[in-house]
Short mmCIF file of C-alpha atoms and ligand atoms in Angstrom, two decimals:
data_model
loop_
_atom_site.label_atom_id
_atom_site.label_comp_id
_atom_site.label_asym_id
_atom_site.label_seq_id
_atom_site.Cartn_x
_atom_site.Cartn_y
_atom_site.Cartn_z
CA MET A 106 -12.50 -10.33 26.14
CA ALA A 107 -10.83 -8.30 23.47
CA LEU A 108 -11.81 -5.44 21.22
CA ILE A 109 -11.14 -6.40 17.63
CA VAL A 110 -11.45 -4.30 14.50
CA GLN A 111 -11.97 -6.46 11.42
CA LYS A 112 -11.73 -5.06 7.92
CA TYR A 113 -13.16 -6.90 4.92
CA GLY A 114 -12.06 -5.85 1.42
CA GLY A 115 -14.09 -5.76 -1.76
CA THR A 116 -13.69 -9.40 -2.80
CA SER A 117 -14.63 -10.58 0.71
CA VAL A 118 -17.99 -8.80 0.39
CA GLY A 119 -18.29 -9.22 -3.39
CA ASN A 120 -21.77 -10.81 -3.39
CA PRO A 121 -24.61 -11.60 -0.96
CA GLU A 122 -23.27 -15.09 -0.25
CA ARG A 123 -19.90 -13.70 0.73
CA ILE A 124 -21.50 -11.03 2.89
CA LYS A 125 -23.34 -13.80 4.73
CA ASN A 126 -20.01 -15.59 5.21
CA VAL A 127 -18.51 -12.45 6.71
CA ALA A 128 -21.49 -12.24 9.06
CA ARG A 129 -20.84 -15.83 10.19
CA ARG A 130 -17.17 -15.07 10.82
CA VAL A 131 -18.05 -11.98 12.83
CA ALA A 132 -20.57 -14.03 14.82
CA LYS A 133 -17.85 -16.53 15.70
CA PHE A 134 -15.71 -13.79 17.30
CA HIS A 135 -18.72 -12.25 18.98
CA ALA A 136 -19.67 -15.62 20.45
CA GLN A 137 -16.17 -15.88 21.96
CA GLY A 138 -17.01 -12.79 23.95
CA HIS A 139 -15.08 -10.25 21.90
CA GLN A 140 -16.31 -6.81 20.98
CA VAL A 141 -16.17 -6.49 17.20
CA VAL A 142 -16.04 -3.43 14.99
CA VAL A 143 -16.28 -4.30 11.30
CA VAL A 144 -14.98 -1.97 8.59
CA VAL A 145 -15.97 -2.78 5.02
CA SER A 146 -15.04 -1.75 1.49
CA ALA A 147 -17.43 -1.43 -1.39
CA MET A 148 -18.35 -4.69 -3.12
CA SER A 149 -15.58 -5.65 -5.55
CA GLY A 150 -15.60 -3.59 -8.74
CA GLU A 151 -18.08 -1.11 -7.34
CA THR A 152 -15.71 1.82 -6.78
CA ASN A 153 -14.34 1.36 -10.31
CA ARG A 154 -17.88 1.29 -11.63
CA LEU A 155 -18.76 4.52 -9.83
CA ILE A 156 -15.66 6.29 -11.08
CA ALA A 157 -16.35 5.15 -14.64
CA LEU A 158 -19.90 6.43 -14.32
CA ALA A 159 -18.66 9.83 -13.17
CA LYS A 160 -16.23 9.96 -16.08
CA GLU A 161 -19.05 9.39 -18.53
CA ILE A 162 -20.58 12.61 -17.28
CA SER A 163 -17.41 14.61 -16.91
CA ALA A 164 -13.87 13.97 -18.16
CA GLU A 165 -12.50 15.51 -14.99
CA PRO A 166 -15.20 15.09 -12.36
CA ASP A 167 -15.48 17.74 -9.67
CA PRO A 168 -13.66 16.18 -6.68
CA ARG A 169 -16.37 16.99 -4.13
CA GLU A 170 -19.05 15.43 -6.28
CA LEU A 171 -16.85 12.46 -7.11
CA ASP A 172 -16.51 11.73 -3.39
CA GLN A 173 -20.25 12.07 -3.02
CA VAL A 174 -20.64 9.36 -5.68
CA CYS A 175 -17.81 7.06 -4.57
CA ALA A 176 -18.81 7.01 -0.91
CA THR A 177 -22.06 5.26 -1.83
CA GLY A 178 -20.25 1.99 -2.52
CA GLU A 179 -19.33 1.46 1.12
CA GLN A 180 -22.71 2.66 2.33
CA VAL A 181 -24.37 -0.21 0.47
CA THR A 182 -22.06 -2.77 2.07
CA ILE A 183 -22.55 -1.59 5.67
CA GLY A 184 -26.31 -1.80 5.31
CA LEU A 185 -26.20 -5.26 3.74
CA LEU A 186 -23.76 -6.63 6.30
CA SER A 187 -25.75 -5.27 9.23
CA MET A 188 -28.86 -6.96 7.80
CA ALA A 189 -26.94 -10.22 7.42
CA LEU A 190 -25.81 -10.00 11.04
CA LYS A 191 -29.33 -9.39 12.26
CA GLU A 192 -30.56 -12.34 10.16
CA ILE A 193 -28.35 -14.65 12.20
CA GLY A 194 -29.42 -13.10 15.46
CA LEU A 195 -26.66 -10.59 16.13
CA PRO A 196 -27.54 -7.07 17.16
CA ALA A 197 -25.72 -4.78 14.74
CA ARG A 198 -25.72 -1.16 13.66
CA SER A 199 -24.14 0.43 10.62
CA TYR A 200 -22.43 3.82 10.44
CA THR A 201 -21.20 5.91 7.53
CA GLY A 202 -17.98 7.83 8.13
CA GLY A 203 -19.99 10.96 8.76
CA GLN A 204 -22.26 9.24 11.28
CA VAL A 205 -19.30 8.02 13.34
CA LYS A 206 -17.69 11.29 12.75
CA VAL A 207 -14.48 10.35 11.09
CA LEU A 208 -13.29 13.92 10.72
CA THR A 209 -10.95 14.56 7.79
CA ASP A 210 -9.39 17.50 6.04
CA SER A 211 -11.10 18.79 2.89
CA VAL A 212 -8.78 17.35 0.29
CA PHE A 213 -11.43 15.53 -1.70
CA THR A 214 -10.49 12.11 -3.16
CA LYS A 215 -7.42 11.86 -0.91
CA ALA A 216 -8.48 13.25 2.44
CA ARG A 217 -6.54 12.60 5.64
CA ILE A 218 -8.17 11.59 8.90
CA LEU A 219 -7.85 14.23 11.64
CA SER A 220 -9.82 12.62 14.47
CA ILE A 221 -12.43 9.98 15.20
CA ASP A 222 -15.26 10.35 17.67
CA ASP A 223 -15.60 6.95 19.34
CA ALA A 224 -18.44 7.82 21.76
CA ASN A 225 -21.37 6.26 19.87
CA LEU A 226 -19.40 3.22 18.84
CA ARG A 227 -18.42 2.56 22.44
CA LEU A 228 -22.01 2.82 23.63
CA ASP A 229 -23.10 0.28 21.02
CA LEU A 230 -20.23 -2.05 21.79
CA ASP A 231 -20.91 -1.90 25.51
CA ALA A 232 -24.53 -2.76 24.75
CA GLY A 233 -23.29 -5.94 23.05
CA MET A 234 -23.76 -4.77 19.51
CA VAL A 235 -21.57 -5.33 16.49
CA VAL A 236 -20.67 -2.02 14.91
CA VAL A 237 -20.30 -1.88 11.11
CA VAL A 238 -18.45 1.14 9.73
CA ALA A 239 -18.05 2.26 6.12
CA GLY A 240 -14.37 2.37 5.20
CA PHE A 241 -12.74 4.83 2.82
CA GLN A 242 -14.87 7.79 3.88
CA GLY A 243 -15.13 10.63 6.33
CA VAL A 244 -16.57 14.07 6.68
CA ASP A 245 -14.82 17.44 6.76
CA ALA A 246 -15.43 20.29 9.19
CA ASP A 247 -18.12 21.71 6.89
CA GLY A 248 -20.00 18.42 6.69
CA ASN A 249 -18.83 17.48 3.19
CA ILE A 250 -18.36 13.79 2.50
CA THR A 251 -14.72 12.97 1.74
CA THR A 252 -12.87 9.83 0.65
CA LEU A 253 -9.39 8.72 1.62
CA GLY A 254 -7.90 7.58 -1.69
CA ARG A 255 -8.02 4.18 -3.37
CA GLY A 256 -7.58 1.33 -0.93
CA GLY A 257 -8.48 3.73 1.89
CA SER A 258 -10.58 1.29 3.92
CA ASP A 259 -7.38 -0.24 5.27
CA THR A 260 -6.56 3.16 6.72
CA SER A 261 -10.10 3.58 8.08
CA ALA A 262 -9.75 0.29 9.93
CA VAL A 263 -6.37 1.09 11.41
CA ALA A 264 -7.48 4.58 12.42
CA LEU A 265 -10.56 3.15 14.15
CA ALA A 266 -8.42 0.56 15.90
CA ALA A 267 -6.13 3.34 17.13
CA ALA A 268 -9.03 5.51 18.28
CA LEU A 269 -10.69 2.63 20.12
CA LYS A 270 -7.36 1.30 21.43
CA ALA A 271 -8.35 -2.05 19.97
CA ASP A 272 -6.37 -5.13 20.88
CA GLU A 273 -5.93 -6.08 17.25
CA CYS A 274 -6.80 -4.85 13.77
CA GLN A 275 -7.45 -7.75 11.41
CA ILE A 276 -7.40 -7.10 7.69
CA TYR A 277 -9.27 -9.84 5.82
CA THR A 278 -8.40 -10.08 2.17
CA ASP A 279 -8.11 -12.58 -0.69
CA VAL A 280 -4.60 -13.69 0.24
CA ASP A 281 -3.76 -15.46 3.50
CA GLY A 282 -0.98 -13.12 4.55
CA VAL A 283 2.14 -11.27 3.50
CA TYR A 284 4.56 -13.33 1.42
CA THR A 285 8.35 -13.30 1.07
CA ALA A 286 7.71 -12.35 -2.59
CA ASP A 287 4.77 -12.25 -4.99
CA PRO A 288 3.90 -15.96 -5.40
CA ARG A 289 2.85 -15.34 -9.00
CA ILE A 290 6.45 -14.39 -9.78
CA VAL A 291 8.31 -16.51 -7.27
CA PRO A 292 6.50 -19.85 -6.81
CA GLU A 293 8.70 -20.71 -3.81
CA ALA A 294 7.48 -17.66 -1.89
CA ARG A 295 6.34 -18.41 1.65
CA LYS A 296 3.87 -16.72 3.91
CA LEU A 297 5.53 -14.75 6.68
CA ASP A 298 4.31 -15.31 10.25
CA ALA A 299 5.42 -11.84 11.25
CA ILE A 300 6.97 -8.72 9.76
CA THR A 301 7.81 -5.32 11.25
CA PHE A 302 5.95 -2.11 10.40
CA GLU A 303 9.06 -0.71 8.80
CA GLU A 304 9.53 -3.71 6.56
CA MET A 305 5.87 -3.76 5.61
CA LEU A 306 6.05 -0.09 4.76
CA GLU A 307 9.02 -0.66 2.48
CA MET A 308 7.30 -3.66 0.90
CA ALA A 309 4.14 -1.62 0.30
CA SER A 310 6.05 1.35 -1.13
CA LEU A 311 8.12 -0.94 -3.32
CA GLY A 312 5.16 -2.57 -5.00
CA SER A 313 3.56 -5.13 -2.68
CA LYS A 314 -0.18 -4.47 -2.95
CA VAL A 315 -1.43 -6.21 0.20
CA LEU A 316 -2.07 -3.06 2.26
CA GLN A 317 -2.51 0.62 1.51
CA ILE A 318 0.77 2.34 2.38
CA ARG A 319 -0.90 4.95 4.54
CA SER A 320 -2.54 2.33 6.72
CA VAL A 321 0.85 0.85 7.54
CA GLU A 322 2.28 4.28 8.39
CA PHE A 323 -0.68 4.86 10.65
CA ALA A 324 -0.36 1.49 12.34
CA GLY A 325 3.35 2.06 12.97
CA LYS A 326 2.78 5.52 14.38
CA TYR A 327 0.02 4.46 16.77
CA LYS A 328 1.40 0.98 17.41
CA VAL A 329 -1.75 -0.76 16.24
CA LYS A 330 -1.25 -4.52 16.16
CA LEU A 331 -2.12 -5.44 12.57
CA ARG A 332 -2.84 -8.85 11.13
CA VAL A 333 -3.46 -9.76 7.49
CA LEU A 334 -5.63 -12.86 6.98
CA SER A 335 -7.70 -14.60 4.31
CA SER A 336 -11.45 -14.25 4.46
CA PHE A 337 -11.79 -17.46 2.49
CA GLU A 338 -10.09 -19.74 5.00
CA ASP A 339 -11.23 -20.67 8.44
CA GLU A 340 -7.86 -21.61 9.84
CA GLY A 341 -4.59 -19.76 9.78
CA GLU A 342 -2.92 -17.02 11.73
CA GLY A 343 -2.14 -14.83 8.73
CA THR A 344 0.77 -12.43 9.05
CA LEU A 345 1.24 -10.29 12.13
CA ILE A 346 2.67 -6.81 11.58
CA THR A 347 4.20 -5.33 14.72
CA ALA A 348 6.89 -3.06 16.06
CA GLU A 349 10.39 -4.48 15.87
CA GLU A 350 10.91 -4.46 19.63
CA GLU A 351 7.76 -6.51 20.07
CA SER A 352 8.65 -9.25 17.65
CA ASN A 353 10.69 -11.57 19.80
CA MET A 354 11.72 -13.78 16.92
CA GLU A 355 15.19 -14.04 15.53
CA GLN A 356 15.15 -11.58 12.62
CA PRO A 357 16.13 -12.97 9.26
CA ILE A 358 18.54 -10.69 7.39
CA ILE A 359 16.13 -10.32 4.48
CA SER A 360 12.39 -10.69 4.99
CA GLY A 361 11.18 -10.25 1.46
CA ILE A 362 11.80 -9.43 -2.17
CA ALA A 363 9.54 -6.77 -3.67
CA HIS A 364 9.20 -5.74 -7.28
CA ASN A 365 7.60 -3.00 -9.30
CA ARG A 366 7.03 -2.94 -13.04
CA ASP A 367 5.53 0.50 -12.99
CA GLU A 368 8.84 2.22 -13.63
CA ALA A 369 10.48 4.34 -16.30
CA LYS A 370 13.87 6.02 -16.44
CA LEU A 371 14.83 9.39 -17.89
CA THR A 372 18.29 10.81 -18.39
CA MET A 373 19.44 14.29 -19.26
CA LEU A 374 22.84 13.94 -20.89
CA GLY A 375 25.51 16.61 -21.06
CA VAL A 376 24.12 19.21 -18.69
CA PRO A 377 26.51 21.95 -17.52
CA ASP A 378 28.00 20.81 -14.19
CA GLU A 379 27.07 23.85 -12.09
CA PRO A 380 24.94 24.70 -9.05
CA GLY A 381 21.18 24.62 -9.50
CA ILE A 382 21.04 22.11 -12.36
CA ALA A 383 19.37 19.26 -10.43
CA TYR A 384 16.96 21.81 -9.04
CA ARG A 385 16.07 23.21 -12.48
CA ILE A 386 15.41 19.78 -13.91
CA LEU A 387 13.54 18.22 -10.99
CA SER A 388 11.48 21.26 -10.07
CA ALA A 389 10.03 21.27 -13.60
CA ILE A 390 9.04 17.64 -13.05
CA ALA A 391 7.60 18.32 -9.59
CA GLU A 392 5.52 21.22 -10.90
CA ALA A 393 3.79 18.77 -13.21
CA ASN A 394 2.92 16.67 -10.14
CA ILE A 395 5.11 13.79 -11.24
CA ASP A 396 6.63 11.68 -8.46
CA VAL A 397 10.34 11.03 -8.77
CA ASP A 398 11.85 7.98 -7.13
CA ILE A 399 15.54 7.13 -7.62
CA ILE A 400 17.88 9.97 -8.67
CA VAL A 401 21.45 9.46 -9.82
CA GLN A 402 23.91 12.11 -10.95
CA ASN A 403 27.15 11.09 -12.61
CA VAL A 404 30.49 12.47 -11.50
CA GLY A 405 31.03 15.39 -13.85
CA HIS A 406 33.93 15.69 -16.28
CA ASP A 407 34.84 18.36 -18.84
CA GLY A 408 32.37 20.70 -17.16
CA SER A 409 29.31 18.60 -17.90
CA THR A 410 27.42 15.76 -16.28
CA ASP A 411 24.37 13.46 -16.68
CA LEU A 412 21.33 13.26 -14.42
CA SER A 413 19.01 10.22 -14.36
CA PHE A 414 15.84 9.57 -12.42
CA THR A 415 12.87 7.24 -12.39
CA VAL A 416 9.14 8.00 -12.52
CA ASN A 417 5.96 5.93 -12.70
CA ARG A 418 5.56 4.51 -16.17
CA GLY A 419 2.30 6.37 -16.71
CA ASP A 420 4.18 9.68 -16.36
CA PHE A 421 6.93 8.73 -18.81
CA ALA A 422 5.73 10.58 -21.89
CA LYS A 423 4.81 13.68 -19.93
CA ALA A 424 8.19 13.76 -18.17
CA GLN A 425 9.98 13.31 -21.50
CA GLY A 426 8.13 16.29 -22.93
CA ILE A 427 9.12 18.43 -19.96
CA LEU A 428 12.76 17.40 -20.20
CA GLU A 429 12.91 18.30 -23.90
CA LYS A 430 11.91 21.83 -22.99
CA VAL A 431 14.32 22.06 -20.06
CA LYS A 432 17.08 20.68 -22.29
CA THR A 433 16.87 23.69 -24.59
CA GLU A 434 16.81 26.12 -21.67
CA LEU A 435 19.88 24.53 -20.07
CA GLY A 436 21.79 23.87 -23.26
CA ALA A 437 22.03 20.16 -22.44
CA ARG A 438 23.03 17.64 -25.07
CA GLN A 439 20.30 15.00 -25.11
CA VAL A 440 17.29 13.50 -23.37
CA ALA A 441 17.21 9.72 -23.18
CA GLY A 442 14.46 7.53 -21.79
CA ASP A 443 13.62 3.89 -21.17
CA ASN A 444 10.27 2.54 -20.04
CA ARG A 445 11.21 -1.13 -20.23
CA ILE A 446 12.77 -1.18 -16.79
CA CYS A 447 11.65 -2.44 -13.39
CA LYS A 448 12.70 -2.25 -9.79
CA VAL A 449 13.57 -5.24 -7.63
CA SER A 450 14.28 -4.77 -3.94
CA ALA A 451 15.47 -6.76 -0.96
CA VAL A 452 13.94 -5.67 2.35
CA GLY A 453 14.89 -6.58 5.89
CA VAL A 454 15.61 -4.95 9.22
CA GLY A 455 18.37 -7.51 9.77
CA MET A 456 20.37 -5.63 7.14
CA ARG A 457 21.28 -3.02 9.73
CA SER A 458 23.43 -5.43 11.67
CA HIS A 459 24.73 -7.52 8.79
CA PRO A 460 27.20 -5.95 6.37
CA GLY A 461 27.69 -7.47 2.95
CA VAL A 462 24.03 -7.72 1.92
CA ALA A 463 24.55 -5.39 -1.04
CA SER A 464 27.57 -7.23 -2.38
CA LYS A 465 25.79 -10.56 -2.05
CA MET A 466 22.85 -9.15 -3.95
CA PHE A 467 24.97 -7.63 -6.73
CA LYS A 468 26.98 -10.82 -7.14
CA ALA A 469 23.83 -12.92 -7.49
CA LEU A 470 22.56 -10.60 -10.24
CA ALA A 471 25.97 -10.50 -11.96
CA ASP A 472 26.14 -14.30 -12.00
CA GLU A 473 22.92 -14.28 -14.03
CA GLY A 474 24.26 -11.63 -16.40
CA ILE A 475 21.74 -9.05 -15.20
CA ASN A 476 23.03 -5.51 -15.56
CA ILE A 477 22.21 -3.06 -12.77
CA GLN A 478 21.28 0.34 -14.12
CA MET A 479 20.63 2.22 -10.89
CA ILE A 480 20.91 1.46 -7.18
CA SER A 481 19.14 2.97 -4.22
CA THR A 482 19.47 2.02 -0.58
CA SER A 483 17.98 2.80 2.79
CA GLU A 484 18.86 1.35 6.16
CA ILE A 485 16.60 -1.65 5.57
CA LYS A 486 16.34 -2.04 1.78
CA ILE A 487 18.38 -2.23 -1.37
CA SER A 488 16.69 -1.55 -4.69
CA VAL A 489 18.05 -2.02 -8.17
CA ILE A 490 16.73 -0.86 -11.50
CA ILE A 491 17.16 -3.50 -14.19
CA GLU A 492 15.75 -4.36 -17.61
CA GLU A 493 12.13 -5.42 -17.29
CA LYS A 494 12.69 -8.74 -19.06
CA TYR A 495 14.84 -9.86 -16.09
CA LEU A 496 12.23 -9.14 -13.43
CA GLU A 497 11.14 -12.73 -12.75
CA LEU A 498 14.66 -14.10 -12.94
CA ALA A 499 16.04 -11.45 -10.59
CA ALA A 500 13.26 -11.90 -8.04
CA ARG A 501 13.71 -15.69 -8.00
CA VAL A 502 17.48 -15.56 -7.80
CA LEU A 503 17.44 -13.08 -4.92
CA HIS A 504 14.73 -15.03 -3.12
CA ASN A 505 16.99 -18.05 -3.28
CA THR A 506 20.22 -16.19 -2.53
CA PHE A 507 18.87 -14.88 0.74
CA GLY A 508 17.54 -18.27 1.81
CA LEU A 509 13.90 -17.28 1.63
CA ASP A 510 13.01 -20.51 -0.17
CA GLN A 511 13.63 -22.50 3.00
CA ALA A 512 11.24 -22.47 5.90
CA VAL A 513 12.78 -20.99 9.03
N1 LIG B 724 -13.61 0.98 -2.22
C1 LIG B 724 -12.39 1.75 -2.19
C2 LIG B 724 -11.49 1.35 -3.34
O1 LIG B 724 -11.83 0.49 -4.11
C3 LIG B 724 -11.70 1.67 -0.89
C4 LIG B 724 -11.16 0.31 -0.53
O2 LIG B 724 -11.56 -0.69 -1.08
O3 LIG B 724 -10.32 0.24 0.36
O4 LIG B 724 -10.45 1.90 -3.50
MG1 MG B 725 -8.16 -2.95 -0.72
#
């Protein structure tokens, strides 16, 4: 007998028929003798609908009240799923985040989980019940309802699995696992049987949308065995996400190719090459709450230098405006920008023990005539910024170059 936490995303509970299907799947595990905790999202489109509704009332909704509104989406699903379970003869009980007591901080709309009280859930489980918990929400020390940020039910599920020391946390979604690349861009992409937390984290940060980044961080920290599976297929093992030391397979050098279109590049040309310049430029950007990703400073000559960095495309215009102001203050020559760029990355823990990955990657891009504008590396990933029009080509070429097209 195992304790399993299963999380079903919005599309998996998108209508009553699908909710009944989820109930049948849960019943299957229950019948095998497992204890099952189910975490659900709002029905697909519901959170967007609620946010849009709030924005019709207020251009910038009060965060506490917005959480009050958004948390209702998940509350509907837990009630409906519990009813569906009872309809097929399974004892079930639903809980909002506050009823479990998923305690969070008070940062409305992006709260962090501080602790989870598992006492009631354990009592129900020991009594043979299925427990259904609303994802994405919690309660702060003052009893205010909070939400965990978009996609937050993944994190709810992992946090519950950690608190209950579950044997496995299964994330059911509309894809059947984690792929070597986005199959819409790289048709040869294959489903991975397993991937490490670290790799998954890089993939998620670099643009893969399968799991919320924070849920992967959480799973890695608390060593929660995570599995991504399709809720629309009955067979299949999905993709297992585990700690590197636990995956006893031979590690491929590269596990996946990630991409992100949501990129823009800004350059400040001809800034005086003196201490404090990078600070002056980037602190102005940070003050505006704009995330900076890759930063490159040229080697200075004639007393001046250039500084380039990337931001999310949605922040491009704002960042440009800020740089124009800073330019005047610093006496820099020019601000240049480009929002037709993208980032393509190769990720793999095997990179640590295999030199030459970067040169292989750069050669493959050069052979296709793709110019690399910026490079950024970590121990287990290499990212390049290139022109957006080359995104598909670059992803396919790299997928092939690192042998990901072939089954292992
Ligand atoms: N319903 C929330 C959202 O759409 C949380 C989730 O689905 O994970 O972001
Ligand atoms: Mg989701």
